[in-house]
mmCIF file of C-alpha atoms in Angstrom:
data_model
loop_
_atom_site.group_PDB
_atom_site.id
_atom_site.type_symbol
_atom_site.label_atom_id
_atom_site.label_comp_id
_atom_site.label_asym_id
_atom_site.label_seq_id
_atom_site.Cartn_x
_atom_site.Cartn_y
_atom_site.Cartn_z
ATOM 1 C CA MET A 20 1.991 -8.186 -53.561
ATOM 2 C CA LEU A 21 3.876 -6.429 -51.364
ATOM 3 C CA GLU A 22 2.391 -5.481 -47.603
ATOM 4 C CA SER A 23 3.859 -3.146 -45.564
ATOM 5 C CA VAL A 24 5.444 -4.248 -42.670
ATOM 6 C CA PRO A 25 5.514 -1.518 -39.729
ATOM 7 C CA ASP A 26 8.893 -0.705 -38.940
ATOM 8 C CA THR A 27 9.608 -2.365 -34.925
ATOM 9 C CA SER A 28 13.650 -0.643 -34.847
ATOM 10 C CA ALA A 29 14.820 1.346 -32.201
ATOM 11 C CA ALA A 30 14.885 4.334 -34.429
ATOM 12 C CA ALA A 31 11.276 4.061 -35.300
ATOM 13 C CA ALA A 32 10.197 3.641 -31.487
ATOM 14 C CA LYS A 33 11.835 6.768 -30.535
ATOM 15 C CA THR A 34 10.530 8.885 -33.362
ATOM 16 C CA ARG A 35 6.876 7.879 -32.205
ATOM 17 C CA SER A 36 7.635 8.580 -28.662
ATOM 18 C CA ARG A 37 9.343 11.562 -29.694
ATOM 19 C CA LYS A 38 7.231 14.830 -27.720
ATOM 20 C CA PRO A 39 5.956 16.875 -30.883
ATOM 21 C CA ARG A 40 7.132 19.930 -31.832
ATOM 22 C CA LEU A 41 5.480 23.540 -30.086
ATOM 23 C CA ASP A 42 3.948 25.140 -33.011
ATOM 24 C CA ARG A 43 4.713 28.850 -32.504
ATOM 25 C CA VAL A 44 2.254 30.302 -34.567
ATOM 26 C CA LEU A 45 -0.245 28.569 -32.059
ATOM 27 C CA ALA A 46 1.952 29.862 -29.438
ATOM 28 C CA ASP A 47 1.934 32.736 -29.844
ATOM 29 C CA ALA A 48 -1.662 33.274 -29.988
ATOM 30 C CA LEU A 49 -2.755 33.679 -26.685
ATOM 31 C CA ASP A 50 -4.929 36.506 -27.109
ATOM 32 C CA LEU A 51 -7.060 34.433 -29.463
ATOM 33 C CA ALA A 52 -7.032 31.844 -26.607
ATOM 34 C CA ARG A 53 -8.044 33.720 -24.093
ATOM 35 C CA GLU A 54 -11.107 35.380 -26.616
ATOM 36 C CA ALA A 55 -11.922 32.044 -27.128
ATOM 37 C CA VAL A 56 -12.138 30.746 -23.665
ATOM 38 C CA GLU A 57 -13.761 34.271 -22.071
ATOM 39 C CA GLU A 58 -16.560 33.125 -24.684
ATOM 40 C CA ALA A 59 -16.934 29.861 -23.016
ATOM 41 C CA GLY A 60 -17.566 30.607 -18.944
ATOM 42 C CA ASP A 61 -16.388 33.312 -16.249
ATOM 43 C CA GLY A 62 -13.797 33.031 -13.524
ATOM 44 C CA ILE A 63 -10.826 32.501 -16.106
ATOM 45 C CA GLY A 64 -7.173 33.555 -14.495
ATOM 46 C CA GLU A 65 -3.595 33.535 -15.046
ATOM 47 C CA HIS A 66 -2.356 31.850 -18.475
ATOM 48 C CA LEU A 67 -0.834 28.550 -16.974
ATOM 49 C CA GLY A 68 1.093 27.428 -19.987
ATOM 50 C CA VAL A 69 0.773 25.834 -23.561
ATOM 51 C CA GLU A 70 1.601 22.024 -24.500
ATOM 52 C CA ALA A 71 1.855 20.400 -27.856
ATOM 53 C CA GLU A 72 -0.768 18.033 -28.527
ATOM 54 C CA THR A 73 0.375 16.772 -32.148
ATOM 55 C CA GLU A 74 1.817 19.091 -34.997
ATOM 56 C CA ARG A 75 0.195 22.166 -35.703
ATOM 57 C CA VAL A 76 -2.454 21.503 -32.808
ATOM 58 C CA VAL A 77 -1.757 23.023 -29.028
ATOM 59 C CA THR A 78 -3.502 23.621 -25.882
ATOM 60 C CA HIS A 79 -3.544 26.989 -23.842
ATOM 61 C CA TYR A 80 -4.251 26.586 -20.140
ATOM 62 C CA PHE A 81 -5.736 29.023 -18.278
ATOM 63 C CA GLU A 82 -6.231 29.052 -14.347
ATOM 64 C CA CYS A 83 -10.170 28.487 -12.582
ATOM 65 C CA THR A 84 -10.735 30.897 -10.224
ATOM 66 C CA LEU A 85 -14.671 29.658 -9.698
ATOM 67 C CA PRO A 86 -15.385 28.463 -5.912
ATOM 68 C CA GLY A 87 -15.268 25.442 -5.369
ATOM 69 C CA TYR A 88 -13.044 24.287 -8.963
ATOM 70 C CA ARG A 89 -9.100 24.270 -6.719
ATOM 71 C CA GLY A 90 -6.860 23.074 -9.180
ATOM 72 C CA TRP A 91 -9.428 23.053 -12.247
ATOM 73 C CA ARG A 92 -8.122 24.595 -15.470
ATOM 74 C CA TRP A 93 -9.730 26.059 -18.747
ATOM 75 C CA ALA A 94 -8.467 24.866 -21.419
ATOM 76 C CA VAL A 95 -8.386 26.309 -25.182
ATOM 77 C CA VAL A 96 -6.914 23.908 -28.541
ATOM 78 C CA LEU A 97 -6.040 25.827 -30.778
ATOM 79 C CA THR A 98 -4.870 24.621 -34.681
ATOM 80 C CA ARG A 99 -3.996 25.677 -37.948
ATOM 81 C CA ALA A 100 -4.051 24.304 -41.570
ATOM 82 C CA PRO A 101 -0.966 23.583 -43.411
ATOM 83 C CA ARG A 102 1.071 26.747 -44.284
ATOM 84 C CA ALA A 103 -1.655 29.100 -42.929
ATOM 85 C CA ARG A 104 -0.147 31.277 -40.762
ATOM 86 C CA VAL A 105 -3.514 32.051 -39.019
ATOM 87 C CA ALA A 106 -4.678 29.972 -35.753
ATOM 88 C CA THR A 107 -7.811 28.805 -35.276
ATOM 89 C CA VAL A 108 -10.017 28.050 -31.981
ATOM 90 C CA SER A 109 -10.583 23.921 -32.249
ATOM 91 C CA GLU A 110 -12.641 23.472 -28.747
ATOM 92 C CA SER A 111 -13.030 24.993 -24.989
ATOM 93 C CA ALA A 112 -13.674 23.231 -22.034
ATOM 94 C CA LEU A 113 -13.093 23.134 -18.149
ATOM 95 C CA LEU A 114 -10.806 20.306 -17.390
ATOM 96 C CA PRO A 115 -9.546 19.222 -13.600
ATOM 97 C CA GLY A 116 -5.262 19.497 -13.426
ATOM 98 C CA PRO A 117 -3.151 17.136 -11.597
ATOM 99 C CA ASN A 118 -4.054 18.281 -7.728
ATOM 100 C CA ALA A 119 -7.855 18.930 -8.799
ATOM 101 C CA LEU A 120 -10.366 18.617 -6.228
ATOM 102 C CA ARG A 121 -13.184 16.091 -7.624
ATOM 103 C CA SER A 122 -15.867 14.016 -6.481
ATOM 104 C CA PRO A 123 -15.093 10.932 -4.680
ATOM 105 C CA THR A 124 -15.017 7.882 -7.532
ATOM 106 C CA TRP A 125 -18.581 6.742 -8.013
ATOM 107 C CA VAL A 126 -19.803 3.499 -6.116
ATOM 108 C CA PRO A 127 -22.518 1.916 -6.702
ATOM 109 C CA TRP A 128 -25.203 1.216 -3.958
ATOM 110 C CA ALA A 129 -24.976 -2.546 -4.052
ATOM 111 C CA ASP A 130 -21.513 -2.118 -2.918
ATOM 112 C CA ARG A 131 -21.541 0.572 -0.975
ATOM 113 C CA LEU A 132 -24.527 -0.842 1.450
ATOM 114 C CA GLN A 133 -23.049 -1.811 5.051
ATOM 115 C CA GLY A 134 -24.144 -4.905 6.921
ATOM 116 C CA GLY A 135 -27.327 -3.730 9.228
ATOM 117 C CA GLU A 136 -28.629 -0.678 7.216
ATOM 118 C CA VAL A 137 -32.037 -1.939 5.857
ATOM 119 C CA GLY A 138 -34.034 -0.004 7.952
ATOM 120 C CA THR A 139 -37.996 0.286 9.185
ATOM 121 C CA GLY A 140 -39.822 0.995 5.561
ATOM 122 C CA GLU A 141 -37.340 0.181 3.189
ATOM 123 C CA VAL A 142 -36.898 -2.623 0.982
ATOM 124 C CA LEU A 143 -34.125 -4.608 -0.323
ATOM 125 C CA PRO A 144 -33.783 -7.100 -3.140
ATOM 126 C CA THR A 145 -31.887 -10.163 -3.349
ATOM 127 C CA GLU A 146 -30.532 -10.855 -6.607
ATOM 128 C CA ASP A 147 -31.544 -14.240 -8.725
ATOM 129 C CA ASP A 148 -27.805 -14.814 -8.965
ATOM 130 C CA ASP A 149 -27.261 -14.338 -4.743
ATOM 131 C CA ASP A 150 -23.851 -16.591 -3.923
ATOM 132 C CA ARG A 151 -25.215 -17.235 -0.716
ATOM 133 C CA LEU A 152 -28.535 -18.666 -1.644
ATOM 134 C CA MET A 153 -29.825 -21.969 -3.453
ATOM 135 C CA PRO A 154 -32.609 -23.786 -4.582
ATOM 136 C CA ALA A 155 -34.239 -25.742 -1.229
ATOM 137 C CA TYR A 156 -34.449 -29.164 -3.123
ATOM 138 C CA GLN A 157 -32.567 -30.097 -6.225
ATOM 139 C CA LEU A 158 -33.608 -31.296 -9.407
ATOM 140 C CA SER A 159 -34.503 -34.958 -9.342
ATOM 141 C CA ASP A 160 -34.289 -37.347 -12.025
ATOM 142 C CA ASP A 161 -37.706 -38.756 -11.713
ATOM 143 C CA GLU A 162 -40.607 -36.708 -12.852
ATOM 144 C CA ALA A 163 -43.258 -37.972 -10.102
ATOM 145 C CA VAL A 164 -40.749 -36.776 -7.560
ATOM 146 C CA GLU A 165 -41.133 -33.035 -9.387
ATOM 147 C CA ASP A 166 -44.300 -33.126 -9.617
ATOM 148 C CA ILE A 167 -45.198 -33.271 -6.351
ATOM 149 C CA THR A 168 -42.895 -31.028 -4.816
ATOM 150 C CA PHE A 169 -44.693 -28.799 -7.545
ATOM 151 C CA GLU A 170 -47.890 -29.519 -6.545
ATOM 152 C CA LEU A 171 -47.163 -28.946 -2.640
ATOM 153 C CA GLY A 172 -44.961 -26.163 -2.536
ATOM 154 C CA LEU A 173 -43.117 -28.200 0.253
ATOM 155 C CA GLY A 174 -40.500 -25.522 1.829
ATOM 156 C CA ARG A 175 -38.831 -22.806 1.098
ATOM 157 C CA GLU A 176 -37.827 -21.535 -2.359
ATOM 158 C CA ARG A 177 -34.710 -20.805 -1.485
ATOM 159 C CA VAL A 178 -32.419 -21.672 1.568
ATOM 160 C CA MET A 179 -28.760 -20.701 2.547
ATOM 161 C CA ASN A 180 -26.015 -22.984 1.153
ATOM 162 C CA ARG A 181 -22.740 -23.624 2.899
ATOM 163 C CA GLU A 182 -20.852 -20.652 1.299
ATOM 164 C CA GLY A 183 -23.228 -18.423 2.719
ATOM 165 C CA ARG A 184 -23.602 -19.841 6.259
ATOM 166 C CA ALA A 185 -19.727 -20.577 6.756
ATOM 167 C CA GLU A 186 -19.804 -16.719 6.032
ATOM 168 C CA THR A 187 -22.491 -16.161 8.104
ATOM 169 C CA ALA A 188 -21.078 -17.991 11.115
ATOM 170 C CA GLN A 189 -17.853 -16.421 10.683
ATOM 171 C CA ARG A 190 -19.468 -12.708 11.284
ATOM 172 C CA TRP A 191 -21.148 -13.290 14.364
ATOM 173 C CA TYR A 192 -18.420 -15.110 15.920
ATOM 174 C CA ASP A 193 -15.894 -12.021 15.220
ATOM 175 C CA GLY A 194 -18.539 -9.502 16.042
ATOM 176 C CA ASP A 195 -20.259 -8.246 19.483
ATOM 177 C CA ARG A 196 -22.181 -11.720 20.509
ATOM 178 C CA GLY A 197 -18.924 -13.971 20.149
ATOM 179 C CA PRO A 198 -16.382 -14.625 22.349
ATOM 180 C CA ASN A 199 -14.059 -11.923 21.810
ATOM 181 C CA ALA A 200 -16.541 -9.087 22.845
ATOM 182 C CA PRO A 201 -15.356 -7.387 25.917
ATOM 183 C CA ILE A 202 -18.773 -8.337 28.005
ATOM 184 C CA SER A 203 -17.839 -11.997 27.201
ATOM 185 C CA GLU A 204 -14.221 -11.355 28.179
ATOM 186 C CA ALA A 205 -15.161 -9.899 31.654
ATOM 187 C CA ALA A 206 -17.536 -12.229 32.735
ATOM 188 C CA PRO A 207 -15.996 -15.831 34.101
ATOM 189 C CA ALA A 208 -14.091 -17.604 32.292
ATOM 190 C CA PRO A 209 -16.994 -20.718 32.955
ATOM 191 C CA ALA A 210 -20.178 -18.508 32.399
ATOM 192 C CA ARG A 211 -20.270 -19.512 28.497
ATOM 193 C CA CYS A 212 -23.813 -19.257 26.563
ATOM 194 C CA GLY A 213 -23.599 -22.695 25.842
ATOM 195 C CA THR A 214 -24.410 -24.243 29.181
ATOM 196 C CA CYS A 215 -26.533 -21.413 30.109
ATOM 197 C CA GLY A 216 -30.560 -22.571 30.572
ATOM 198 C CA PHE A 217 -31.022 -19.431 28.754
ATOM 199 C CA PHE A 218 -29.470 -20.791 26.092
ATOM 200 C CA LEU A 219 -31.940 -21.472 22.975
ATOM 201 C CA PRO A 220 -29.688 -23.535 20.310
ATOM 202 C CA LEU A 221 -30.509 -23.212 16.577
ATOM 203 C CA ALA A 222 -31.675 -25.398 14.250
ATOM 204 C CA GLY A 223 -29.788 -27.092 11.218
ATOM 205 C CA SER A 224 -25.733 -26.847 11.143
ATOM 206 C CA MET A 225 -25.743 -23.996 13.380
ATOM 207 C CA ARG A 226 -27.090 -25.816 16.159
ATOM 208 C CA LEU A 227 -23.369 -26.510 17.883
ATOM 209 C CA ALA A 228 -22.079 -22.974 17.567
ATOM 210 C CA PHE A 229 -25.014 -20.337 17.751
ATOM 211 C CA GLY A 230 -28.454 -20.304 19.436
ATOM 212 C CA ALA A 231 -30.651 -17.233 20.717
ATOM 213 C CA CYS A 232 -30.254 -15.902 24.464
ATOM 214 C CA ALA A 233 -33.808 -15.970 25.872
ATOM 215 C CA ASN A 234 -32.864 -14.475 29.446
ATOM 216 C CA LEU A 235 -34.909 -11.107 30.141
ATOM 217 C CA TYR A 236 -32.319 -9.748 32.710
ATOM 218 C CA SER A 237 -29.109 -10.104 29.767
ATOM 219 C CA SER A 238 -28.150 -7.427 27.663
ATOM 220 C CA GLU A 239 -28.073 -10.611 24.856
ATOM 221 C CA ASP A 240 -31.882 -11.293 25.391
ATOM 222 C CA ALA A 241 -33.228 -11.727 21.993
ATOM 223 C CA ARG A 242 -30.065 -11.708 20.098
ATOM 224 C CA VAL A 243 -27.782 -14.781 18.502
ATOM 225 C CA VAL A 244 -24.699 -15.327 20.522
ATOM 226 C CA SER A 245 -22.002 -17.750 19.737
ATOM 227 C CA ALA A 246 -21.847 -20.433 22.426
ATOM 228 C CA ASP A 247 -18.552 -19.336 24.045
ATOM 229 C CA HIS A 248 -20.295 -16.644 24.452
ATOM 230 C CA GLY A 249 -20.627 -15.567 27.918
ATOM 231 C CA CYS A 250 -21.994 -12.469 30.490
ATOM 232 C CA GLY A 251 -22.480 -11.837 34.242
ATOM 233 C CA ALA A 252 -26.050 -13.508 33.761
ATOM 234 C CA HIS A 253 -25.396 -16.994 33.191
ATOM 235 C CA SER A 254 -27.855 -19.348 35.107
ATOM 236 C CA GLN A 255 -25.472 -21.124 37.161
ATOM 237 C CA ILE A 256 -23.502 -17.701 37.532
ATOM 238 C CA SER A 257 -23.247 -18.506 41.547
ATOM 239 C CA GLU A 258 -21.503 -21.119 41.067
ATOM 240 C CA PHE A 259 -18.116 -19.295 39.447
ATOM 241 C CA VAL A 260 -18.720 -16.767 41.714
ATOM 242 C CA ASP A 261 -19.605 -15.591 45.431
ATOM 243 C CA THR A 262 -22.697 -13.973 44.729
ATOM 244 C CA THR A 263 -23.795 -13.855 48.540
ATOM 245 C CA PRO A 264 -23.762 -10.147 50.394
ATOM 246 C CA GLN A 265 -20.671 -11.227 51.598
ATOM 247 C CA GLY A 266 -18.900 -11.983 48.568
ATOM 248 C CA VAL A 267 -20.117 -8.974 46.531
ATOM 249 C CA GLU A 268 -17.664 -6.194 46.554
ATOM 250 C CA LYS A 269 -19.495 -2.625 47.708
ATOM 251 C CA SER A 270 -17.496 0.600 46.351
ATOM 252 C CA GLU A 271 -17.099 3.322 48.727
ATOM 253 C CA VAL A 272 -20.255 5.213 50.435
ATOM 254 C CA ILE A 273 -19.849 8.653 49.812
ATOM 255 C CA TYR A 274 -22.345 11.989 51.101
ATOM 256 C CA ASP A 275 -22.379 15.006 48.876
ATOM 257 C CA ASP A 276 -23.860 17.453 51.250
ATOM 258 C CA GLU A 277 -22.762 20.601 49.209
ATOM 259 C CA GLY A 278 -26.285 20.994 48.002
ATOM 260 C CA SER A 279 -28.017 20.686 51.477
ATOM 261 C CA GLU A 280 -30.096 23.061 52.790
ATOM 262 C CA LEU A 281 -30.646 23.539 56.426
ATOM 263 C CA LEU A 282 -34.366 23.925 57.295
#
């Protein structure tokens, strides 16, 4: 039994890629196309052109004048049966043109959410497969250990893994509480948080790099700062700069008496 083999020659490829011939009967049926699109909707403008889709199938395009639909086009597809001289309407629709004004591509909420956007009263569920977390303990081969862990409910159910901690540390370090923040660069060079008495180091692997500021008078109070962050409220600031009245620069005293009234 012989099987047909697809023709892969250059001539066959050229034939397949050749644009279909415009059917003259369908191209001349402009009045029929306009009637069809007027039944479909409003805002019908000028005829923009006609394109051949396949053999005996063409699409007529009309300008859309509806407000808010800049660049859109009304499209009417016409066809006819073989050897027939009468065109029939296949379908009509409002379609965007090459320069159409369209809404932005939809982005799922989980991808649109930015850091710090969860506010008061809002709830953000954490996925079970969040790549920042891992089980708080690794399963043991000892069934007795598993039984005790289950009964006592030791620790948290999940903790941050190495990848999650590294991502967090980098975000904090590059943010407003890192060494390159404006307040840190403006502070005296030795006035780093790691040597400040108000610096409370974090626990675990973050201890050496980050801590919480506990200085009531600092703008960083109750915030996590890097150990090489700094501000002008360091506990030993007097050792780094002259804080005596003679050492503090005073601005020029200016009196504004324009608003004064003689009594």
